[in-house]
XYZ file of C-alpha atoms in Angstrom:
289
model
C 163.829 68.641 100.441
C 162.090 68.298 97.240
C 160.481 65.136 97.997
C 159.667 66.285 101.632
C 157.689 69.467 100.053
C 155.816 67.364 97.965
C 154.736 64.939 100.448
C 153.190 68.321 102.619
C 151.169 69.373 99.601
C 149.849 65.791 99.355
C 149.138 66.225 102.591
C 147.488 69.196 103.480
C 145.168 68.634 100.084
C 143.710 65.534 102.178
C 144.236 67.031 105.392
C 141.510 70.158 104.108
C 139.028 67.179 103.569
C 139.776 65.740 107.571
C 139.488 68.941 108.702
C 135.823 69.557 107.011
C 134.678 66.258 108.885
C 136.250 67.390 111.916
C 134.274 70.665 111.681
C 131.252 68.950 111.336
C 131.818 66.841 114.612
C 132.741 70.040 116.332
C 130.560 71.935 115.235
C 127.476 69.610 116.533
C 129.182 69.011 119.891
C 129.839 72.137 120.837
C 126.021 73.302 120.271
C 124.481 69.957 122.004
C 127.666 68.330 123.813
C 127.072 65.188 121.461
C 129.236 62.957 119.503
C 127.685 62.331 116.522
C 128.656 58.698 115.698
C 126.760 59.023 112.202
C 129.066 61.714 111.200
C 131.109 59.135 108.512
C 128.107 57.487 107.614
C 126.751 60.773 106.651
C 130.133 61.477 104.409
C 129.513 58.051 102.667
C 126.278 58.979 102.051
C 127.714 62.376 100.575
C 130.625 61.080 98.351
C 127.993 58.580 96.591
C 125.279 61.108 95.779
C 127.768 64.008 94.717
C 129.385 61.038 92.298
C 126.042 59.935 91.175
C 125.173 63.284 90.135
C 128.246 63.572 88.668
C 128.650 60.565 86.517
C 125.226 59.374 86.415
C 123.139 62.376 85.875
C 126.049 63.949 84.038
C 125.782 67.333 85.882
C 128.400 70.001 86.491
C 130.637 68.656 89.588
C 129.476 71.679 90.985
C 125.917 71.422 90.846
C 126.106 67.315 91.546
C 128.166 68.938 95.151
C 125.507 71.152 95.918
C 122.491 68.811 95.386
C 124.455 66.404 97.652
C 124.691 69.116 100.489
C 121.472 69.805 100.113
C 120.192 66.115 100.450
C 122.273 65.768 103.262
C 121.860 68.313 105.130
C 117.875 67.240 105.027
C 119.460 63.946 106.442
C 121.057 65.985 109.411
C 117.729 67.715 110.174
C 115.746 64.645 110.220
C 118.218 62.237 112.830
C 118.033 65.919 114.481
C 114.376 65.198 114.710
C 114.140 62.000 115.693
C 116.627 62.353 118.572
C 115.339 65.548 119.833
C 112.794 63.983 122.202
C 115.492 62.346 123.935
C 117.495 64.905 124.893
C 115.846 65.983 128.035
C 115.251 62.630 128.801
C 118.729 60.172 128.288
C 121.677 61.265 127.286
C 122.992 58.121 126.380
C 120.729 56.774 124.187
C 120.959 60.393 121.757
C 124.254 58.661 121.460
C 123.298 54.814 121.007
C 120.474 56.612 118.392
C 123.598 58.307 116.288
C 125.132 54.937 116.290
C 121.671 53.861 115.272
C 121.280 55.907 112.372
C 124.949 55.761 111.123
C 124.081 51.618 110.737
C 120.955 52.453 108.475
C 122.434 54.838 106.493
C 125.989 52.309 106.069
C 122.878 49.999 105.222
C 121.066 52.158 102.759
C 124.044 52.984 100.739
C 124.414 49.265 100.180
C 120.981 48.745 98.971
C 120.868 51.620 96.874
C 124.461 51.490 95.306
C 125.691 48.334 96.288
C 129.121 46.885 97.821
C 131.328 47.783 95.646
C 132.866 51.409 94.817
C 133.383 53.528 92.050
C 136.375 55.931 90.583
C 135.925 59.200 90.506
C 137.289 60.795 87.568
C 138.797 64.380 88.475
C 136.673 67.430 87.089
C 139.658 69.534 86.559
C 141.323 68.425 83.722
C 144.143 70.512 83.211
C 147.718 69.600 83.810
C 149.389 69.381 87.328
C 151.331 72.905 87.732
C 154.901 73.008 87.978
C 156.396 75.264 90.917
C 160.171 75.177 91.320
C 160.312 71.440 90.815
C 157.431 70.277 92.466
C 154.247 69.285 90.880
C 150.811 70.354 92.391
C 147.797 69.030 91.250
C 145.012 71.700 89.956
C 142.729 69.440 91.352
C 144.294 69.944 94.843
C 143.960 73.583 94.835
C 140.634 73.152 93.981
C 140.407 71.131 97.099
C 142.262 73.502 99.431
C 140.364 76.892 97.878
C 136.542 75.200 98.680
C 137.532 74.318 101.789
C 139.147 77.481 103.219
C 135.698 78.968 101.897
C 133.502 76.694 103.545
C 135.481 77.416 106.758
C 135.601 81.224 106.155
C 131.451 81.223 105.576
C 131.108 79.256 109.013
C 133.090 81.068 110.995
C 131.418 84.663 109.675
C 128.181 82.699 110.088
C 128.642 81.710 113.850
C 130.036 85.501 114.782
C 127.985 88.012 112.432
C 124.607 86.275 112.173
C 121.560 86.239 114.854
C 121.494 82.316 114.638
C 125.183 81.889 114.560
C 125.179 83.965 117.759
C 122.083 81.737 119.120
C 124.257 78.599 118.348
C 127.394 80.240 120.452
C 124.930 80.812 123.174
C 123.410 77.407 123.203
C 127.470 76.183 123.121
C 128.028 78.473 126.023
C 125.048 76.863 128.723
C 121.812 75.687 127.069
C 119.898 76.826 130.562
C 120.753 80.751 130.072
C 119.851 80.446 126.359
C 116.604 78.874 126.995
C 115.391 81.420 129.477
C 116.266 84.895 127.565
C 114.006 83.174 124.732
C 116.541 80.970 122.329
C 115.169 78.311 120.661
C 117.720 75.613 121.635
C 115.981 72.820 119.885
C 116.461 75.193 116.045
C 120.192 75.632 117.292
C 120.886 72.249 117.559
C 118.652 71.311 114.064
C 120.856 73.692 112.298
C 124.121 72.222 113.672
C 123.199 69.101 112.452
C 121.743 70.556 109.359
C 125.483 72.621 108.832
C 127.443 69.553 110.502
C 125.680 66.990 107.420
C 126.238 69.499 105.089
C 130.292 69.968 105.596
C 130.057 65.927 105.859
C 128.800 65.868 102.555
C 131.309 68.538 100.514
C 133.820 66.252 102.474
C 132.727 62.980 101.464
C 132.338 64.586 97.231
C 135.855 66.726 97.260
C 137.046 63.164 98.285
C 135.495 60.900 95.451
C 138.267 62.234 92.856
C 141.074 61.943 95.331
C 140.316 58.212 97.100
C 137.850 55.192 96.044
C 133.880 56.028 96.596
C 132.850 52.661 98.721
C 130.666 51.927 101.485
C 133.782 51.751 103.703
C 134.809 55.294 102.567
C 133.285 57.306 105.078
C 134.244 54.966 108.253
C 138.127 56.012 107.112
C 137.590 59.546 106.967
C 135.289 59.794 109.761
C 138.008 58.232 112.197
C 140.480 60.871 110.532
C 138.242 63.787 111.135
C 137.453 62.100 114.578
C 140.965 62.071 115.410
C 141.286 65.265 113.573
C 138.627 66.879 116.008
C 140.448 65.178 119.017
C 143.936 66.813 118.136
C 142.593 70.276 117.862
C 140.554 70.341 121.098
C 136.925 68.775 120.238
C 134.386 71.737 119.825
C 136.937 73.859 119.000
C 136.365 75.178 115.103
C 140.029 76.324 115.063
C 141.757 72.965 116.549
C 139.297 71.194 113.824
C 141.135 72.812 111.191
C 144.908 72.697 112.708
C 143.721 68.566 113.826
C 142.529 67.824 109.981
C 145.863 69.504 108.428
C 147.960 67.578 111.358
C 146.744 64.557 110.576
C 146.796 65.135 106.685
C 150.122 65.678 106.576
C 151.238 63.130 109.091
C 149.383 60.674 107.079
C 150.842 61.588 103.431
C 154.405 61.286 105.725
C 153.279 57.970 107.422
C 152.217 56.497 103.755
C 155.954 57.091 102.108
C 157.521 55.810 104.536
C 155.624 52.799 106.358
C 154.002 51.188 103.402
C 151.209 49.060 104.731
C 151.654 50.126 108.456
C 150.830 53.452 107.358
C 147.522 53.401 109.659
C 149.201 52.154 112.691
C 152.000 54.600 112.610
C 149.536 57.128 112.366
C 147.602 56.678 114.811
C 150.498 55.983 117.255
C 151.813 59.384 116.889
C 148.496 60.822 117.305
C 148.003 58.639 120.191
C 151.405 60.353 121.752
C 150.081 63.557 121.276
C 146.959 63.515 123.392
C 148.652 61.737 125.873
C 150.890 64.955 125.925
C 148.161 67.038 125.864
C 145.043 64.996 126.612
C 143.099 68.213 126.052
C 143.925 69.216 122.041
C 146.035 71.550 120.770
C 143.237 74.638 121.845
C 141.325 72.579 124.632
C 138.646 71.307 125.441
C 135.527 73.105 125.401
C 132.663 72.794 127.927
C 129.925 72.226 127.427
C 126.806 73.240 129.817
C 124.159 71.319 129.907
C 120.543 71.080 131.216
């Protein structure tokens, strides 16, 4: 029982980081009804700024994570920009242009940082807390509490501000927001804008936990992909159950199936949709012009 407890909080610690990239996907395809296929690329670009700030620049963790947020959410508002003309126009190539921009940015990481990673030293340096035998790392807590307050502040955000409402109302059918005088285009520049942002507190919560590399944020992204899947994509409630689902199954999947880890994982989760092709709270349509 001990060992099975332990292996949850493991879990759930990376499963908070999943479910922050699976918000970030949701939370741009629900406003525009697109996939953003830059979404990891973005978290890559994320985990090595935060660290660079960090360890380079020898700021606060804090301050190096909001920079990074900052930076990247600038990033979301400019792929925003570029693909806005298309998407009147072709649907399918606003996609092909997110797959687009996730290669330059996978390429600009590499030219700027190079191939190979770095280790992220933790920024909470006290010892792990013992609770009735098990061991839970401060760090992990840390982890869990900026999470849960990113998702708290996005949630209030969609349903108690003016342009969280707009968003909803873009979500809801893009034609009916357009004609009582919503600015769809600004909706869908802040959900990219937001969408980078939660990308990037992803991808620098993560640097202490995992390996900063260039192949960091094409591992989480497919986790907060999935993650997004299992909840019901658009859905900002499934993102979070999907993220801790696949957290924990992973932390399970990693005792127990050394080196097939992966494949088990994504076998179970493969199961599950075909159970319920739909997510665990649907899928949400989405209208569009």
């Amino acid at each position: 029982m001990q060992v099975f407890l332990q292996t949850i909080i493991g879990g759930v610690s990376l499963g908070a980081v999943y479910a922050l990239v699976a918000l970030g996907f949701s939370l741009v395809y629900r406003t525009m009804g697109l996939v953003n296929f830059a979404h990891g690329n973005v978290v890559t670009v994320g985990a090595y700024l935060a660290s660079t700030f960090y360890l380079t620049s020898k700021l606060p963790f804090a301050l190096a994570m909001v920079i990074a947020i900052a930076v990247t959410g600038a990033i979301g508002l400019v792929i925003e920009r570029v693909l806005r003309p298309l998407e009147n126009r072709d649907f399918d190539l606003m996609l092909i242009g997110t797959i687009g921009f996730g290669i330059v940015l996978d390429a600009l990481v590499i030219a700027i940082w190079g191939a190979t990673g770095r280790a992220v030293p933790s920024p909470v340096q006290t010892e792990p807390i013992d609770l009735l035998g098990l061991r839970i790392r401060t760090y992990d807590l840390v982890v869990l509490a900026i999470a849960a307050a990113a998702t708290v502040l996005l949630v209030l955000f969609l349903s108690r501000t003016k342009r969280g409402a707009a968003m909803q109302a873009v979500a809801m059918d893009h034609e009916a927001a357009t004609a009582v005088g919503i600015h769809v285009g600004r909706s869908n520049a802040i959900a990219f804008m937001i969408g980078a942002g939660l990308a990037a507190l992803a991808g620098g919560l993560v640097g202490p936990l995992l390996y900063v590399s260039p192949a960091l944020g094409g591992a989480l992204g497919i986790k907060g992909f999935a993650a997004a899947i299992l909840g019901g994509f658009g859905s900002i409630p499934g993102a979070i159950v999907g993220g801790l689902a696949i957290g924990v199954l992973d932390s399970f999947t990693a005792g127990h199936f050394q080196g097939y880890s992966e494949l088990v994982t994504f076998i179970v989760f493969t199961v599950i949709i075909m159970v319920r092709p739909t997510g665990v709270f649907g899928e949400r349509t989405v209208n569009r012009a």
